[in-house]
C-alpha cells in the first residue's frame, strides 16, 4: 500500500510517544506526520491542516482524548476523519 499522501496527526502529551510514532510512521509508511501535545493544540492544527488520520491518546491533562474526540466530532468539516484512540494504561 502507498501511504505517501497520508497525513497523520498524532496527539499525545508524552514527547517520547510522539517521537516514536513519528519515526515509525515516517520510516515504515512514508506518511507525513504532524504532532500535538494536547487536545487544544490538536484542535488548532485541525483548523488549518488537512489530516487523513488522527492517533489520539486517551489519557491527557486538561482536555483528555475522549473530550478531544467529542470536540472533533462536533465539527462538521472534521467529523469524518478516522480516529484511533491509544492508551498505555493496563485497565
PDB file of N, CA, C and O in Angstrom, residues 1-58:
ATOM      1  N   UNK A   1       0.834  -1.193   0.000  1.00  0.00           N
ATOM      2  CA  UNK A   1       0.000   0.000   0.000  1.00  0.00           C
ATOM      3  C   UNK A   1       0.872   1.247   0.000  1.00  0.00           C
ATOM      4  O   UNK A   1       1.935   1.262   0.603  1.00  0.00           O
ATOM      5  N   UNK A   2       0.373   2.263  -0.638  1.00  0.00           N
ATOM      6  CA  UNK A   2       1.084   3.526  -0.713  1.00  0.00           C
ATOM      7  C   UNK A   2       0.428   4.540   0.210  1.00  0.00           C
ATOM      8  O   UNK A   2      -0.723   4.926   0.007  1.00  0.00           O
ATOM      9  N   UNK A   3       1.160   4.956   1.227  1.00  0.00           N
ATOM     10  CA  UNK A   3       0.645   5.927   2.188  1.00  0.00           C
ATOM     11  C   UNK A   3       1.356   7.278   2.063  1.00  0.00           C
ATOM     12  O   UNK A   3       1.285   8.094   2.965  1.00  0.00           O
ATOM     13  N   UNK A   4       2.036   7.513   0.949  1.00  0.00           N
ATOM     14  CA  UNK A   4       2.845   8.719   0.825  1.00  0.00           C
ATOM     15  C   UNK A   4       2.015  10.000   0.849  1.00  0.00           C
ATOM     16  O   UNK A   4       2.535  11.053   1.186  1.00  0.00           O
ATOM     17  N   UNK A   5       0.745   9.938   0.526  1.00  0.00           N
ATOM     18  CA  UNK A   5      -0.111  11.120   0.577  1.00  0.00           C
ATOM     19  C   UNK A   5      -0.885  11.227   1.876  1.00  0.00           C
ATOM     20  O   UNK A   5      -1.698  12.123   2.051  1.00  0.00           O
ATOM     21  N   UNK A   6      -0.639  10.306   2.783  1.00  0.00           N
ATOM     22  CA  UNK A   6      -1.339  10.261   4.059  1.00  0.00           C
ATOM     23  C   UNK A   6      -0.714  11.268   5.038  1.00  0.00           C
ATOM     24  O   UNK A   6       0.503  11.361   5.147  1.00  0.00           O
ATOM     25  N   UNK A   7      -1.579  12.002   5.730  1.00  0.00           N
ATOM     26  CA  UNK A   7      -1.130  12.936   6.765  1.00  0.00           C
ATOM     27  C   UNK A   7      -1.741  12.468   8.080  1.00  0.00           C
ATOM     28  O   UNK A   7      -2.960  12.392   8.222  1.00  0.00           O
ATOM     29  N   UNK A   8      -0.883  12.122   9.032  1.00  0.00           N
ATOM     30  CA  UNK A   8      -1.340  11.607  10.317  1.00  0.00           C
ATOM     31  C   UNK A   8      -1.064  12.638  11.403  1.00  0.00           C
ATOM     32  O   UNK A   8       0.063  13.131  11.520  1.00  0.00           O
ATOM     33  N   UNK A   9      -2.087  12.938  12.172  1.00  0.00           N
ATOM     34  CA  UNK A   9      -1.933  13.794  13.347  1.00  0.00           C
ATOM     35  C   UNK A   9      -1.832  12.886  14.558  1.00  0.00           C
ATOM     36  O   UNK A   9      -2.764  12.118  14.839  1.00  0.00           O
ATOM     37  N   UNK A  10      -0.718  12.952  15.258  1.00  0.00           N
ATOM     38  CA  UNK A  10      -0.509  12.159  16.470  1.00  0.00           C
ATOM     39  C   UNK A  10      -0.637  13.109  17.656  1.00  0.00           C
ATOM     40  O   UNK A  10       0.074  14.110  17.724  1.00  0.00           O
ATOM     41  N   UNK A  11      -1.542  12.771  18.581  1.00  0.00           N
ATOM     42  CA  UNK A  11      -1.807  13.631  19.735  1.00  0.00           C
ATOM     43  C   UNK A  11      -1.483  12.858  21.006  1.00  0.00           C
ATOM     44  O   UNK A  11      -2.107  11.832  21.298  1.00  0.00           O
ATOM     45  N   UNK A  12      -0.487  13.343  21.740  1.00  0.00           N
ATOM     46  CA  UNK A  12      -0.069  12.680  22.968  1.00  0.00           C
ATOM     47  C   UNK A  12       0.687  13.698  23.816  1.00  0.00           C
ATOM     48  O   UNK A  12       1.436  14.509  23.275  1.00  0.00           O
ATOM     49  N   UNK A  13       0.513  13.650  25.117  1.00  0.00           N
ATOM     50  CA  UNK A  13       1.220  14.581  25.999  1.00  0.00           C
ATOM     51  C   UNK A  13       2.620  14.091  26.348  1.00  0.00           C
ATOM     52  O   UNK A  13       3.388  14.810  26.976  1.00  0.00           O
ATOM     53  N   UNK A  14       2.991  12.899  25.907  1.00  0.00           N
ATOM     54  CA  UNK A  14       4.309  12.333  26.178  1.00  0.00           C
ATOM     55  C   UNK A  14       5.201  12.506  24.946  1.00  0.00           C
ATOM     56  O   UNK A  14       4.930  11.918  23.886  1.00  0.00           O
ATOM     57  N   UNK A  15       6.247  13.278  25.086  1.00  0.00           N
ATOM     58  CA  UNK A  15       7.144  13.592  23.970  1.00  0.00           C
ATOM     59  C   UNK A  15       7.780  12.334  23.378  1.00  0.00           C
ATOM     60  O   UNK A  15       7.948  12.231  22.163  1.00  0.00           O
ATOM     61  N   UNK A  16       8.142  11.371  24.214  1.00  0.00           N
ATOM     62  CA  UNK A  16       8.741  10.138  23.718  1.00  0.00           C
ATOM     63  C   UNK A  16       7.757   9.381  22.820  1.00  0.00           C
ATOM     64  O   UNK A  16       8.134   8.875  21.761  1.00  0.00           O
ATOM     65  N   UNK A  17       6.497   9.300  23.213  1.00  0.00           N
ATOM     66  CA  UNK A  17       5.484   8.638  22.387  1.00  0.00           C
ATOM     67  C   UNK A  17       5.326   9.334  21.040  1.00  0.00           C
ATOM     68  O   UNK A  17       5.166   8.680  20.003  1.00  0.00           O
ATOM     69  N   UNK A  18       5.346  10.668  21.052  1.00  0.00           N
ATOM     70  CA  UNK A  18       5.246  11.424  19.803  1.00  0.00           C
ATOM     71  C   UNK A  18       6.423  11.111  18.886  1.00  0.00           C
ATOM     72  O   UNK A  18       6.248  10.895  17.682  1.00  0.00           O
ATOM     73  N   UNK A  19       7.612  11.075  19.441  1.00  0.00           N
ATOM     74  CA  UNK A  19       8.811  10.803  18.645  1.00  0.00           C
ATOM     75  C   UNK A  19       8.809   9.394  18.063  1.00  0.00           C
ATOM     76  O   UNK A  19       9.183   9.195  16.906  1.00  0.00           O
ATOM     77  N   UNK A  20       8.391   8.415  18.858  1.00  0.00           N
ATOM     78  CA  UNK A  20       8.329   7.032  18.372  1.00  0.00           C
ATOM     79  C   UNK A  20       7.300   6.903  17.253  1.00  0.00           C
ATOM     80  O   UNK A  20       7.566   6.296  16.216  1.00  0.00           O
ATOM     81  N   UNK A  21       6.117   7.479  17.458  1.00  0.00           N
ATOM     82  CA  UNK A  21       5.077   7.418  16.430  1.00  0.00           C
ATOM     83  C   UNK A  21       5.559   8.084  15.144  1.00  0.00           C
ATOM     84  O   UNK A  21       5.363   7.549  14.046  1.00  0.00           O
ATOM     85  N   UNK A  22       6.187   9.242  15.269  1.00  0.00           N
ATOM     86  CA  UNK A  22       6.698   9.945  14.087  1.00  0.00           C
ATOM     87  C   UNK A  22       7.705   9.071  13.342  1.00  0.00           C
ATOM     88  O   UNK A  22       7.623   8.906  12.121  1.00  0.00           O
ATOM     89  N   UNK A  23       8.643   8.495  14.074  1.00  0.00           N
ATOM     90  CA  UNK A  23       9.685   7.682  13.461  1.00  0.00           C
ATOM     91  C   UNK A  23       9.080   6.496  12.701  1.00  0.00           C
ATOM     92  O   UNK A  23       9.423   6.246  11.548  1.00  0.00           O
ATOM     93  N   UNK A  24       8.184   5.780  13.341  1.00  0.00           N
ATOM     94  CA  UNK A  24       7.590   4.592  12.723  1.00  0.00           C
ATOM     95  C   UNK A  24       6.765   4.965  11.496  1.00  0.00           C
ATOM     96  O   UNK A  24       6.906   4.359  10.426  1.00  0.00           O
ATOM     97  N   UNK A  25       5.910   5.959  11.643  1.00  0.00           N
ATOM     98  CA  UNK A  25       5.026   6.337  10.533  1.00  0.00           C
ATOM     99  C   UNK A  25       5.801   6.900   9.345  1.00  0.00           C
ATOM    100  O   UNK A  25       5.487   6.592   8.195  1.00  0.00           O
ATOM    101  N   UNK A  26       6.795   7.722   9.618  1.00  0.00           N
ATOM    102  CA  UNK A  26       7.567   8.307   8.522  1.00  0.00           C
ATOM    103  C   UNK A  26       8.464   7.286   7.840  1.00  0.00           C
ATOM    104  O   UNK A  26       8.535   7.244   6.616  1.00  0.00           O
ATOM    105  N   UNK A  27       9.123   6.439   8.624  1.00  0.00           N
ATOM    106  CA  UNK A  27      10.068   5.482   8.032  1.00  0.00           C
ATOM    107  C   UNK A  27       9.378   4.278   7.401  1.00  0.00           C
ATOM    108  O   UNK A  27       9.748   3.846   6.313  1.00  0.00           O
ATOM    109  N   UNK A  28       8.409   3.729   8.086  1.00  0.00           N
ATOM    110  CA  UNK A  28       7.778   2.499   7.601  1.00  0.00           C
ATOM    111  C   UNK A  28       6.688   2.755   6.564  1.00  0.00           C
ATOM    112  O   UNK A  28       6.558   2.013   5.603  1.00  0.00           O
ATOM    113  N   UNK A  29       5.867   3.780   6.785  1.00  0.00           N
ATOM    114  CA  UNK A  29       4.738   4.023   5.893  1.00  0.00           C
ATOM    115  C   UNK A  29       4.915   5.237   4.991  1.00  0.00           C
ATOM    116  O   UNK A  29       4.094   5.488   4.125  1.00  0.00           O
ATOM    117  N   UNK A  30       5.973   6.005   5.228  1.00  0.00           N
ATOM    118  CA  UNK A  30       6.263   7.209   4.440  1.00  0.00           C
ATOM    119  C   UNK A  30       5.154   8.250   4.540  1.00  0.00           C
ATOM    120  O   UNK A  30       4.906   9.013   3.616  1.00  0.00           O
ATOM    121  N   UNK A  31       4.470   8.280   5.686  1.00  0.00           N
ATOM    122  CA  UNK A  31       3.415   9.260   5.927  1.00  0.00           C
ATOM    123  C   UNK A  31       4.019  10.587   6.351  1.00  0.00           C
ATOM    124  O   UNK A  31       5.099  10.631   6.933  1.00  0.00           O
ATOM    125  N   UNK A  32       3.288  11.655   6.104  1.00  0.00           N
ATOM    126  CA  UNK A  32       3.633  12.940   6.697  1.00  0.00           C
ATOM    127  C   UNK A  32       3.008  12.949   8.087  1.00  0.00           C
ATOM    128  O   UNK A  32       1.847  12.577   8.256  1.00  0.00           O
ATOM    129  N   UNK A  33       3.771  13.329   9.098  1.00  0.00           N
ATOM    130  CA  UNK A  33       3.292  13.284  10.474  1.00  0.00           C
ATOM    131  C   UNK A  33       3.311  14.680  11.075  1.00  0.00           C
ATOM    132  O   UNK A  33       4.293  15.409  10.969  1.00  0.00           O
ATOM    133  N   UNK A  34       2.196  15.031  11.703  1.00  0.00           N
ATOM    134  CA  UNK A  34       2.077  16.258  12.468  1.00  0.00           C
ATOM    135  C   UNK A  34       1.830  15.834  13.904  1.00  0.00           C
ATOM    136  O   UNK A  34       1.053  14.904  14.152  1.00  0.00           O
ATOM    137  N   UNK A  35       2.470  16.480  14.856  1.00  0.00           N
ATOM    138  CA  UNK A  35       2.268  16.099  16.254  1.00  0.00           C
ATOM    139  C   UNK A  35       1.670  17.256  17.046  1.00  0.00           C
ATOM    140  O   UNK A  35       1.892  18.427  16.736  1.00  0.00           O
ATOM    141  N   UNK A  36       0.923  16.876  18.069  1.00  0.00           N
ATOM    142  CA  UNK A  36       0.345  17.837  19.014  1.00  0.00           C
ATOM    143  C   UNK A  36       0.489  17.249  20.402  1.00  0.00           C
ATOM    144  O   UNK A  36       0.316  16.046  20.587  1.00  0.00           O
ATOM    145  N   UNK A  37       0.794  18.098  21.388  1.00  0.00           N
ATOM    146  CA  UNK A  37       0.976  17.589  22.745  1.00  0.00           C
ATOM    147  C   UNK A  37      -0.239  17.809  23.639  1.00  0.00           C
ATOM    148  O   UNK A  37      -0.167  17.583  24.839  1.00  0.00           O
ATOM    149  N   UNK A  38      -1.355  18.230  23.046  1.00  0.00           N
ATOM    150  CA  UNK A  38      -2.589  18.413  23.822  1.00  0.00           C
ATOM    151  C   UNK A  38      -3.787  18.395  22.884  1.00  0.00           C
ATOM    152  O   UNK A  38      -3.655  18.593  21.669  1.00  0.00           O
ATOM    153  N   UNK A  39      -4.960  18.188  23.469  1.00  0.00           N
ATOM    154  CA  UNK A  39      -6.183  18.245  22.690  1.00  0.00           C
ATOM    155  C   UNK A  39      -6.412  19.623  22.110  1.00  0.00           C
ATOM    156  O   UNK A  39      -6.869  19.766  20.970  1.00  0.00           O
ATOM    157  N   UNK A  40      -6.087  20.637  22.884  1.00  0.00           N
ATOM    158  CA  UNK A  40      -6.247  22.011  22.420  1.00  0.00           C
ATOM    159  C   UNK A  40      -5.381  22.286  21.189  1.00  0.00           C
ATOM    160  O   UNK A  40      -5.831  22.866  20.202  1.00  0.00           O
ATOM    161  N   UNK A  41      -4.126  21.860  21.260  1.00  0.00           N
ATOM    162  CA  UNK A  41      -3.217  22.067  20.137  1.00  0.00           C
ATOM    163  C   UNK A  41      -3.686  21.271  18.914  1.00  0.00           C
ATOM    164  O   UNK A  41      -3.622  21.759  17.787  1.00  0.00           O
ATOM    165  N   UNK A  42      -4.172  20.070  19.130  1.00  0.00           N
ATOM    166  CA  UNK A  42      -4.681  19.250  18.025  1.00  0.00           C
ATOM    167  C   UNK A  42      -5.837  19.952  17.324  1.00  0.00           C
ATOM    168  O   UNK A  42      -5.894  19.997  16.094  1.00  0.00           O
ATOM    169  N   UNK A  43      -6.746  20.508  18.107  1.00  0.00           N
ATOM    170  CA  UNK A  43      -7.906  21.180  17.522  1.00  0.00           C
ATOM    171  C   UNK A  43      -7.475  22.411  16.717  1.00  0.00           C
ATOM    172  O   UNK A  43      -8.039  22.679  15.656  1.00  0.00           O
ATOM    173  N   UNK A  44      -6.467  23.120  17.195  1.00  0.00           N
ATOM    174  CA  UNK A  44      -5.934  24.271  16.445  1.00  0.00           C
ATOM    175  C   UNK A  44      -5.337  23.815  15.115  1.00  0.00           C
ATOM    176  O   UNK A  44      -5.563  24.439  14.074  1.00  0.00           O
ATOM    177  N   UNK A  45      -4.583  22.723  15.143  1.00  0.00           N
ATOM    178  CA  UNK A  45      -3.979  22.185  13.919  1.00  0.00           C
ATOM    179  C   UNK A  45      -5.058  21.766  12.934  1.00  0.00           C
ATOM    180  O   UNK A  45      -4.960  22.041  11.734  1.00  0.00           O
ATOM    181  N   UNK A  46      -6.097  21.124  13.431  1.00  0.00           N
ATOM    182  CA  UNK A  46      -7.182  20.662  12.560  1.00  0.00           C
ATOM    183  C   UNK A  46      -7.907  21.814  11.879  1.00  0.00           C
ATOM    184  O   UNK A  46      -8.538  21.622  10.838  1.00  0.00           O
ATOM    185  N   UNK A  47      -7.812  22.992  12.444  1.00  0.00           N
ATOM    186  CA  UNK A  47      -8.429  24.163  11.823  1.00  0.00           C
ATOM    187  C   UNK A  47      -7.646  24.701  10.639  1.00  0.00           C
ATOM    188  O   UNK A  47      -8.176  25.480   9.850  1.00  0.00           O
ATOM    189  N   UNK A  48      -6.392  24.271  10.503  1.00  0.00           N
ATOM    190  CA  UNK A  48      -5.539  24.832   9.449  1.00  0.00           C
ATOM    191  C   UNK A  48      -4.887  23.791   8.542  1.00  0.00           C
ATOM    192  O   UNK A  48      -4.332  24.154   7.513  1.00  0.00           O
ATOM    193  N   UNK A  49      -4.918  22.518   8.932  1.00  0.00           N
ATOM    194  CA  UNK A  49      -4.204  21.473   8.192  1.00  0.00           C
ATOM    195  C   UNK A  49      -5.152  20.360   7.751  1.00  0.00           C
ATOM    196  O   UNK A  49      -6.049  19.969   8.493  1.00  0.00           O
ATOM    197  N   UNK A  50      -4.894  19.813   6.556  1.00  0.00           N
ATOM    198  CA  UNK A  50      -5.586  18.601   6.128  1.00  0.00           C
ATOM    199  C   UNK A  50      -4.976  17.416   6.861  1.00  0.00           C
ATOM    200  O   UNK A  50      -3.758  17.298   6.955  1.00  0.00           O
ATOM    201  N   UNK A  51      -5.830  16.543   7.386  1.00  0.00           N
ATOM    202  CA  UNK A  51      -5.370  15.358   8.110  1.00  0.00           C
ATOM    203  C   UNK A  51      -6.155  14.145   7.617  1.00  0.00           C
ATOM    204  O   UNK A  51      -7.375  14.191   7.502  1.00  0.00           O
ATOM    205  N   UNK A  52      -5.437  13.051   7.333  1.00  0.00           N
ATOM    206  CA  UNK A  52      -6.062  11.813   6.868  1.00  0.00           C
ATOM    207  C   UNK A  52      -6.499  10.915   8.010  1.00  0.00           C
ATOM    208  O   UNK A  52      -7.470  10.160   7.889  1.00  0.00           O
ATOM    209  N   UNK A  53      -5.751  10.972   9.121  1.00  0.00           N
ATOM    210  CA  UNK A  53      -5.963  10.082  10.252  1.00  0.00           C
ATOM    211  C   UNK A  53      -5.461  10.758  11.512  1.00  0.00           C
ATOM    212  O   UNK A  53      -4.461  11.476  11.472  1.00  0.00           O
ATOM    213  N   UNK A  54      -6.153  10.489  12.632  1.00  0.00           N
ATOM    214  CA  UNK A  54      -5.713  11.004  13.928  1.00  0.00           C
ATOM    215  C   UNK A  54      -5.439   9.827  14.852  1.00  0.00           C
ATOM    216  O   UNK A  54      -6.285   8.941  15.001  1.00  0.00           O
ATOM    217  N   UNK A  55      -4.240   9.808  15.448  1.00  0.00           N
ATOM    218  CA  UNK A  55      -3.920   8.872  16.524  1.00  0.00           C
ATOM    219  C   UNK A  55      -3.988   9.689  17.805  1.00  0.00           C
ATOM    220  O   UNK A  55      -3.221  10.639  17.979  1.00  0.00           O
ATOM    221  N   UNK A  56      -4.907   9.336  18.693  1.00  0.00           N
ATOM    222  CA  UNK A  56      -5.246  10.186  19.823  1.00  0.00           C
ATOM    223  C   UNK A  56      -5.104   9.447  21.147  1.00  0.00           C
ATOM    224  O   UNK A  56      -5.748   8.425  21.375  1.00  0.00           O
ATOM    225  N   UNK A  57      -4.249   9.977  22.015  1.00  0.00           N
ATOM    226  CA  UNK A  57      -4.051   9.409  23.347  1.00  0.00           C
ATOM    227  C   UNK A  57      -5.301   9.656  24.193  1.00  0.00           C
ATOM    228  O   UNK A  57      -5.877  10.744  24.169  1.00  0.00           O
ATOM    229  N   UNK A  58      -5.713   8.664  24.941  1.00  0.00           N
ATOM    230  CA  UNK A  58      -6.889   8.795  25.802  1.00  0.00           C
ATOM    231  C   UNK A  58      -6.577   9.630  27.039  1.00  0.00           C
ATOM    232  O   UNK A  58      -7.345  10.518  27.414  1.00  0.00           O
TER     233      UNK A  58
END
